[in-house]
XYZ file of C-alpha atoms in Angstrom:
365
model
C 58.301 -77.230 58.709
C 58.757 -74.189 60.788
C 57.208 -74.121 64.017
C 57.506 -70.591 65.031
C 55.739 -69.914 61.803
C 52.855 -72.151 62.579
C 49.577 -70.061 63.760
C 48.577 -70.130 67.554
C 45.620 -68.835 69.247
C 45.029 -67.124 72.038
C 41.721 -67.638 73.525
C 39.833 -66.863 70.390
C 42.354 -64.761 68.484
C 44.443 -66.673 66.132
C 48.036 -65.723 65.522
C 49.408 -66.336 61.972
C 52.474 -66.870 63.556
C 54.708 -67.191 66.969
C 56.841 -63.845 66.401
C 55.331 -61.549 68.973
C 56.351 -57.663 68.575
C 56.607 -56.701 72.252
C 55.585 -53.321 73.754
C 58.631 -51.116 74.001
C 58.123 -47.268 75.151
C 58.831 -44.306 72.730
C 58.069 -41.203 75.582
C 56.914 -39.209 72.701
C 53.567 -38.284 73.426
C 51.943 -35.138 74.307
C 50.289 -35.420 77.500
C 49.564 -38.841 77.380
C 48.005 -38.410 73.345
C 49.759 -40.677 71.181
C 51.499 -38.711 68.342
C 52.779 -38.463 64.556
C 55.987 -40.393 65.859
C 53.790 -43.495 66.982
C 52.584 -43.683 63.956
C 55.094 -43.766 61.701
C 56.684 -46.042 64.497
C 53.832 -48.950 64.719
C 53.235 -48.224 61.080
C 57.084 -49.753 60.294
C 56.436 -52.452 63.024
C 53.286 -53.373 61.660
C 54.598 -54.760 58.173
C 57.229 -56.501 59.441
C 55.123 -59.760 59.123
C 55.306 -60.644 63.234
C 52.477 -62.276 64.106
C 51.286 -59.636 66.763
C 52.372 -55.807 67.545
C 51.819 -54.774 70.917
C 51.336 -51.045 71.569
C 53.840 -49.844 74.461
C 52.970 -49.556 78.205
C 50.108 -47.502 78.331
C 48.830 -45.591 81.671
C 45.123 -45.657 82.798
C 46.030 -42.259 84.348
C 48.146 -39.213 84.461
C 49.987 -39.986 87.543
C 50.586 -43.532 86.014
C 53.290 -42.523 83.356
C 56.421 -43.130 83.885
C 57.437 -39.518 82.549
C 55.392 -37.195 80.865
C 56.349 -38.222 77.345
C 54.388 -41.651 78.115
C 51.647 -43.006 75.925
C 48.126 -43.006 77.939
C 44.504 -43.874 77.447
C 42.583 -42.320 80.266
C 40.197 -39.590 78.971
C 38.739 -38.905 75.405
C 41.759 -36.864 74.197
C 43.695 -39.721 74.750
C 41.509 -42.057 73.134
C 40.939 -39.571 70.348
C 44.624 -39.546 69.173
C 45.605 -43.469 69.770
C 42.685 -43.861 67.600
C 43.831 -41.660 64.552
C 46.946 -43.788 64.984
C 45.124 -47.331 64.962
C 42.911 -46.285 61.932
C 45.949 -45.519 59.900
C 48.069 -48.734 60.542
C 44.959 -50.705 60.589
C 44.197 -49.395 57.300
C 47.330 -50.899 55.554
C 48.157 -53.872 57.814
C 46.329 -56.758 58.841
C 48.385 -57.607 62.078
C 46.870 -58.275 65.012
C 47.079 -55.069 67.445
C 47.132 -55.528 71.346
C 48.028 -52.582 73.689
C 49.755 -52.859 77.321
C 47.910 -51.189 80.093
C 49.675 -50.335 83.041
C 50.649 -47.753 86.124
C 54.039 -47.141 86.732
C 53.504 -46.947 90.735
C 56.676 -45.671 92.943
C 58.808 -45.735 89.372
C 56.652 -42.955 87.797
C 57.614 -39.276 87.289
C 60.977 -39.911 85.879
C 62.866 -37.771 83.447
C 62.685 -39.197 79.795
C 65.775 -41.945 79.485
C 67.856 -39.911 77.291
C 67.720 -36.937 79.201
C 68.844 -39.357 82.215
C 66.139 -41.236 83.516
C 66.149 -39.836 87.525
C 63.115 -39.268 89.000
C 61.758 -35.652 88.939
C 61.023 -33.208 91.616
C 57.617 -31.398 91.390
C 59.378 -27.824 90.619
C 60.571 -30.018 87.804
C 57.576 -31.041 86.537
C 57.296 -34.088 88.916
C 54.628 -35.707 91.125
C 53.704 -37.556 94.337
C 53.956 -40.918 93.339
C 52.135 -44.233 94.413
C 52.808 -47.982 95.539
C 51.764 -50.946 97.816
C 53.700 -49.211 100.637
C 56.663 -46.359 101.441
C 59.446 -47.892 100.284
C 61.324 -45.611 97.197
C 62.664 -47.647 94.389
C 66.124 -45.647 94.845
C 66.731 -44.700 98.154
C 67.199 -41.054 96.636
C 63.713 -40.876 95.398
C 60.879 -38.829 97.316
C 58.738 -41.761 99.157
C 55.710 -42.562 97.351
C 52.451 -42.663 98.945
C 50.629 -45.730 100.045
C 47.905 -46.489 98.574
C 44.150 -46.175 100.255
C 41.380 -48.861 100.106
C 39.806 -46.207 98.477
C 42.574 -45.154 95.392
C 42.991 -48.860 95.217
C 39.516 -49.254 94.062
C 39.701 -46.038 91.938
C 42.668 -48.085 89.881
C 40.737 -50.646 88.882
C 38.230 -48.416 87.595
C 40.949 -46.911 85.914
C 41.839 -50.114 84.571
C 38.382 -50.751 83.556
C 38.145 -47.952 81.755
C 40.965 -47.798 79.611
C 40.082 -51.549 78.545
C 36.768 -50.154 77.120
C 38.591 -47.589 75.222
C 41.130 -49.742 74.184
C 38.029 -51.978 72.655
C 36.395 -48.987 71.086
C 39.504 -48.182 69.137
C 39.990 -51.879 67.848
C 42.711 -53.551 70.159
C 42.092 -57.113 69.622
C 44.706 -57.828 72.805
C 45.318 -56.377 76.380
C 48.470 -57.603 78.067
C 48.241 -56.065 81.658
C 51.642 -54.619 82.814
C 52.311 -56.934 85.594
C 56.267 -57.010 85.661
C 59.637 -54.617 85.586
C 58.588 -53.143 89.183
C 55.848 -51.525 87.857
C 52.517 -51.020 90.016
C 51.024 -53.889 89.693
C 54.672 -55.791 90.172
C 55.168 -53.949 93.271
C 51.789 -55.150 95.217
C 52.818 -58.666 93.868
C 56.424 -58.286 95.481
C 57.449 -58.411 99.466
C 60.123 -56.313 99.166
C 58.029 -53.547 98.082
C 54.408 -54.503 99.576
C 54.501 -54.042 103.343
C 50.878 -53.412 103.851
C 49.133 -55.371 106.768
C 45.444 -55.025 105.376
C 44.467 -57.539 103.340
C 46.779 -56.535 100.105
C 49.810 -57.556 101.833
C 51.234 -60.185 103.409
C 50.608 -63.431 102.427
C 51.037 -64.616 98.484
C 47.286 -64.912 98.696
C 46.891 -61.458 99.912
C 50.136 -59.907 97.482
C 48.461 -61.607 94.196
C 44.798 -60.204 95.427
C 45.111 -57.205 93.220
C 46.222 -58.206 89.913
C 43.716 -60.925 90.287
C 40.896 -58.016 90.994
C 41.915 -56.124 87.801
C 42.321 -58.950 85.752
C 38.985 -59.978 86.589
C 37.440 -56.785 85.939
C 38.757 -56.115 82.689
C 37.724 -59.782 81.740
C 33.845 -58.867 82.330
C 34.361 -55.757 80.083
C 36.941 -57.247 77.344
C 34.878 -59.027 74.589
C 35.073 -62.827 75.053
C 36.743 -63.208 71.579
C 39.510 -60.905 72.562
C 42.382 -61.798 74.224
C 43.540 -60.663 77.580
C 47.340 -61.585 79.071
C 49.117 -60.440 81.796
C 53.027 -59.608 81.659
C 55.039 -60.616 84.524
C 58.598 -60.420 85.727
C 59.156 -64.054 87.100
C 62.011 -63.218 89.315
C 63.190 -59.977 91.241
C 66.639 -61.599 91.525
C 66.937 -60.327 94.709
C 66.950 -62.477 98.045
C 63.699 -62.765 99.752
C 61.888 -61.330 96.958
C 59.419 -62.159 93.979
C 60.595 -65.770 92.412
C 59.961 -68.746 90.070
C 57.864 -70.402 92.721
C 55.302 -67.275 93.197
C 54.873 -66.917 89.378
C 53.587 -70.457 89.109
C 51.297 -69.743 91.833
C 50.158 -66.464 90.277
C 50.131 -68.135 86.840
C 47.757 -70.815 88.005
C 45.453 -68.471 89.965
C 45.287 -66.319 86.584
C 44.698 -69.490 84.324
C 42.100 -70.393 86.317
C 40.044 -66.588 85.661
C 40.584 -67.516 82.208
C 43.777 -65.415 81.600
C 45.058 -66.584 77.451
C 48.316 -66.229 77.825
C 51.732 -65.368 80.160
C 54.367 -62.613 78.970
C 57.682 -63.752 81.126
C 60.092 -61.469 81.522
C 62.000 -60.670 85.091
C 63.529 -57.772 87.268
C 62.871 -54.403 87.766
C 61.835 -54.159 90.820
C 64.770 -52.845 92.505
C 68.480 -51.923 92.089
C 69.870 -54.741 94.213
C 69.111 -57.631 91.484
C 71.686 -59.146 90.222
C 70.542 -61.115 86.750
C 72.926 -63.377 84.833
C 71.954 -61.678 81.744
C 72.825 -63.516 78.284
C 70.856 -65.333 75.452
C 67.530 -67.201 76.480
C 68.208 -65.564 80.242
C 64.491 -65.759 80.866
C 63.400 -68.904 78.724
C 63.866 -71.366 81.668
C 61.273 -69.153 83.629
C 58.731 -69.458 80.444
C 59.744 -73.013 80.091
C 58.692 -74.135 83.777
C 55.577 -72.297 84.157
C 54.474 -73.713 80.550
C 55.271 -77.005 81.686
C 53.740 -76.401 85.439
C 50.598 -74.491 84.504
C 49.674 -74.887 81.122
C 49.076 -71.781 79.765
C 50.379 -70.098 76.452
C 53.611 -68.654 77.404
C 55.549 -65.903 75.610
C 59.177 -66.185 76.118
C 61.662 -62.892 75.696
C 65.356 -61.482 76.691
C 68.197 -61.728 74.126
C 66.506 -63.498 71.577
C 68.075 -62.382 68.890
C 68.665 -65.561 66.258
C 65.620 -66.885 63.809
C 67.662 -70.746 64.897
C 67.267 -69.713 68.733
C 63.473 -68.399 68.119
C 62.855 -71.967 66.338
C 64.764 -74.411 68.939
C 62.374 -72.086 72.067
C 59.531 -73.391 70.345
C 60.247 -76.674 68.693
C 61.468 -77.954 71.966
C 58.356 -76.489 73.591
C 60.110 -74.254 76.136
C 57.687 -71.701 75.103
C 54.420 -70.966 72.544
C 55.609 -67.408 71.723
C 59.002 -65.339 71.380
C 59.157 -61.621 71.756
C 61.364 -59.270 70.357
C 62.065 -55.693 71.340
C 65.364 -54.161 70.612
C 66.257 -56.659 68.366
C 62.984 -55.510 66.126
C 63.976 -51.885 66.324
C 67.299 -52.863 65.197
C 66.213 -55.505 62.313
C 62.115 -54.463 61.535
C 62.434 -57.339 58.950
C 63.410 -59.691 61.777
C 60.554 -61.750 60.629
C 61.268 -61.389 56.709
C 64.981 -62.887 57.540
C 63.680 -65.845 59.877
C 61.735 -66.995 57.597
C 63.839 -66.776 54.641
C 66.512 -68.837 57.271
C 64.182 -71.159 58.068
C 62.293 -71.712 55.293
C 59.122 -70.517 55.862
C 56.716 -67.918 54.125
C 55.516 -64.630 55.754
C 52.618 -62.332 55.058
C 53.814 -58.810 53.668
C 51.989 -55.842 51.490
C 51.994 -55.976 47.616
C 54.190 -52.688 47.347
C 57.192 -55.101 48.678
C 57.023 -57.930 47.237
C 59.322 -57.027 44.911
C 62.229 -56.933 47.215
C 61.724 -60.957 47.626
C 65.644 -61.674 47.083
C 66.418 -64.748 44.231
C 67.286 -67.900 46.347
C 64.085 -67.795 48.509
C 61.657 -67.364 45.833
C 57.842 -67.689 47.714
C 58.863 -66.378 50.442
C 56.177 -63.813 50.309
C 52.089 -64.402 51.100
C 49.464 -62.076 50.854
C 47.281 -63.362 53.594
């Protein structure tokens, strides 16, 4: 039998299966209001019979995106037009929907990636950006500001508040953004956190506020939804984030009753040097499973239904995660199981398209 098509839950959410859709930006929103694009986007992902779809990085505020063609959820408008899109997929899918909240920090107000990716001036549209301390992410880049006790606390009400929208419109899931050298990444790493107050420092002091947030959305997040936290287990620089510190954030989180771990690595800044190639990451997902104990969700170059099966059979990880390899193949799941001979939910209207020599492959719930 299959074990990445056996069902797992998280906290109280049950998974029908261990193929995780992961959250992947599209920059095609309008002021932060999802658009028609999303939904004909998460619609396609939706049937693909994963297990879960989770909706791309989403900012708690304007000055949180990334560029201005990022997804957010931070005032009714926003909420307004994620929730036309949710309604729709929700109305001909029965996956499970999460959402990824985040703040893009010192690596926001960039131009959108096909139109190069550099960070933007404010006569181009740009703005001051934020982070633990001074430091750019490109030497290049305008310094973003520190952050005050005061817009520290004004983030996690920002946090707060998008996880009660998120709720409203359905989201059975928040992953917080924790990795890629995003905000949240950048307290959590020395080479970009030089504060001296008490959210710098020490691991203790570097972990303090992804442990705030992630306790604060907990007290608003129904209990019998799930809440996760994404993290990049290794800066691959020197002297930076490591293996070490995620197990120590891992158990800190596990112990606020965080459901599961999203382990992915780098981002934080342009000196890494990552041996990239198939299962890169899995050894990360493997040791904090084995250290800590919490669901883990393992990702990078996982691109073979054999490879997703022999990450979870051998108990390296709960969970696999596919991004480009699901935009590429949005049947990924259809194929895996048809390799490995398992079944997989899909809608009526397709069930027709069930090829000859895997006959069953098919279930409607």
């Amino acid at each position: 039998m299959s074990q990445l098509f056996t069902p797992i839950t998280l906290g109280l959410l049950r998974l029908p299966n261990r193929i995780i859709i992961a959250p992947m930006c599209q920059y095609s929103a309008d002021n932060g209001k999802a658009t028609e694009w999303h939904t004909m986007h998460l619609g396609h992902l939706a049937l693909s019979g994963a297990g879960l779809l989770i909706v791309e990085a989403t900012a708690v505020s304007p000055e949180g995106r990334i560029s201005l063609g990022d997804l957010g959820l931070w005032d009714d408008a926003t909420e307004q037009a994620l929730g036309d899109v949710v309604q729709a997929v929700k109305k001909h899918a029965t996956i499970p929907l999460g959402i990824q909240l985040g703040h893009a920090g010192r690596k926001a107000s960039c131009a959108l990636p096909w139109q190069g990716g550099a960070q933007l001036a404010k006569s181009e549209g740009g703005w001051q950006t934020l982070s633990a301390s001074t430091q750019p992410f490109n030497p290049l880049d305008e310094a973003p500001q520190a952050m005050s006790l005061e817009q520290i606390e004004q983030l996690k009400a920002q946090f707060v508040a998008a996880a009660r929208r998120a709720d409203r419109l359905g989201f059975e899931l928040i992953e917080l953004h924790g990795a890629h050298g995003y905000l949240l990444h950048q307290f959590l790493s020395p080479l970009a956190n030089q504060r001296t107050d008490h959210y710098g420092g020490c691991l203790q002091n570097r972990m303090r506020l992804l442990l705030e947030i992630f306790s604060e959305v907990r007290a608003v997040f129904p209990a019998n939804k799930a809440l996760g936290v994404r993290i990049s287990a290794s800066d691959w620089v020197d002297g930076g984030w490591d293996e070490q510190q995620s197990v120590e954030l891992t158990s800190a989180l596990k112990e606020l009753g965080c459901d599961y771990i999203h382990i992915s690595s780098g981002g934080l800044s342009p000196q890494q040097k990552i041996p990239v190639g198939p299962n890169y990451q899995v050894p990360f997902a493997e040791t904090i499973k084995h250290k800590v104990g919490m669901p883990t969700i393992a990702v990078g170059l996982i691109t073979e239904p054999e490879q997703a099966e022999a990450i979870v059979a051998t108990g390296q990880a709960d969970m696999v995660a596919l991004a480009r390899g699901i935009l590429y193949n949005p049947r990924w799941p259809w194929h895996a199981a048809a390799k490995l001979g398992a079944q997989v939910q899909a809608p009526p209207q397709y069930w027709r398209s069930e090829p000859h020599r895997v006959k069953g492959l098919f279930k409607d719930h």
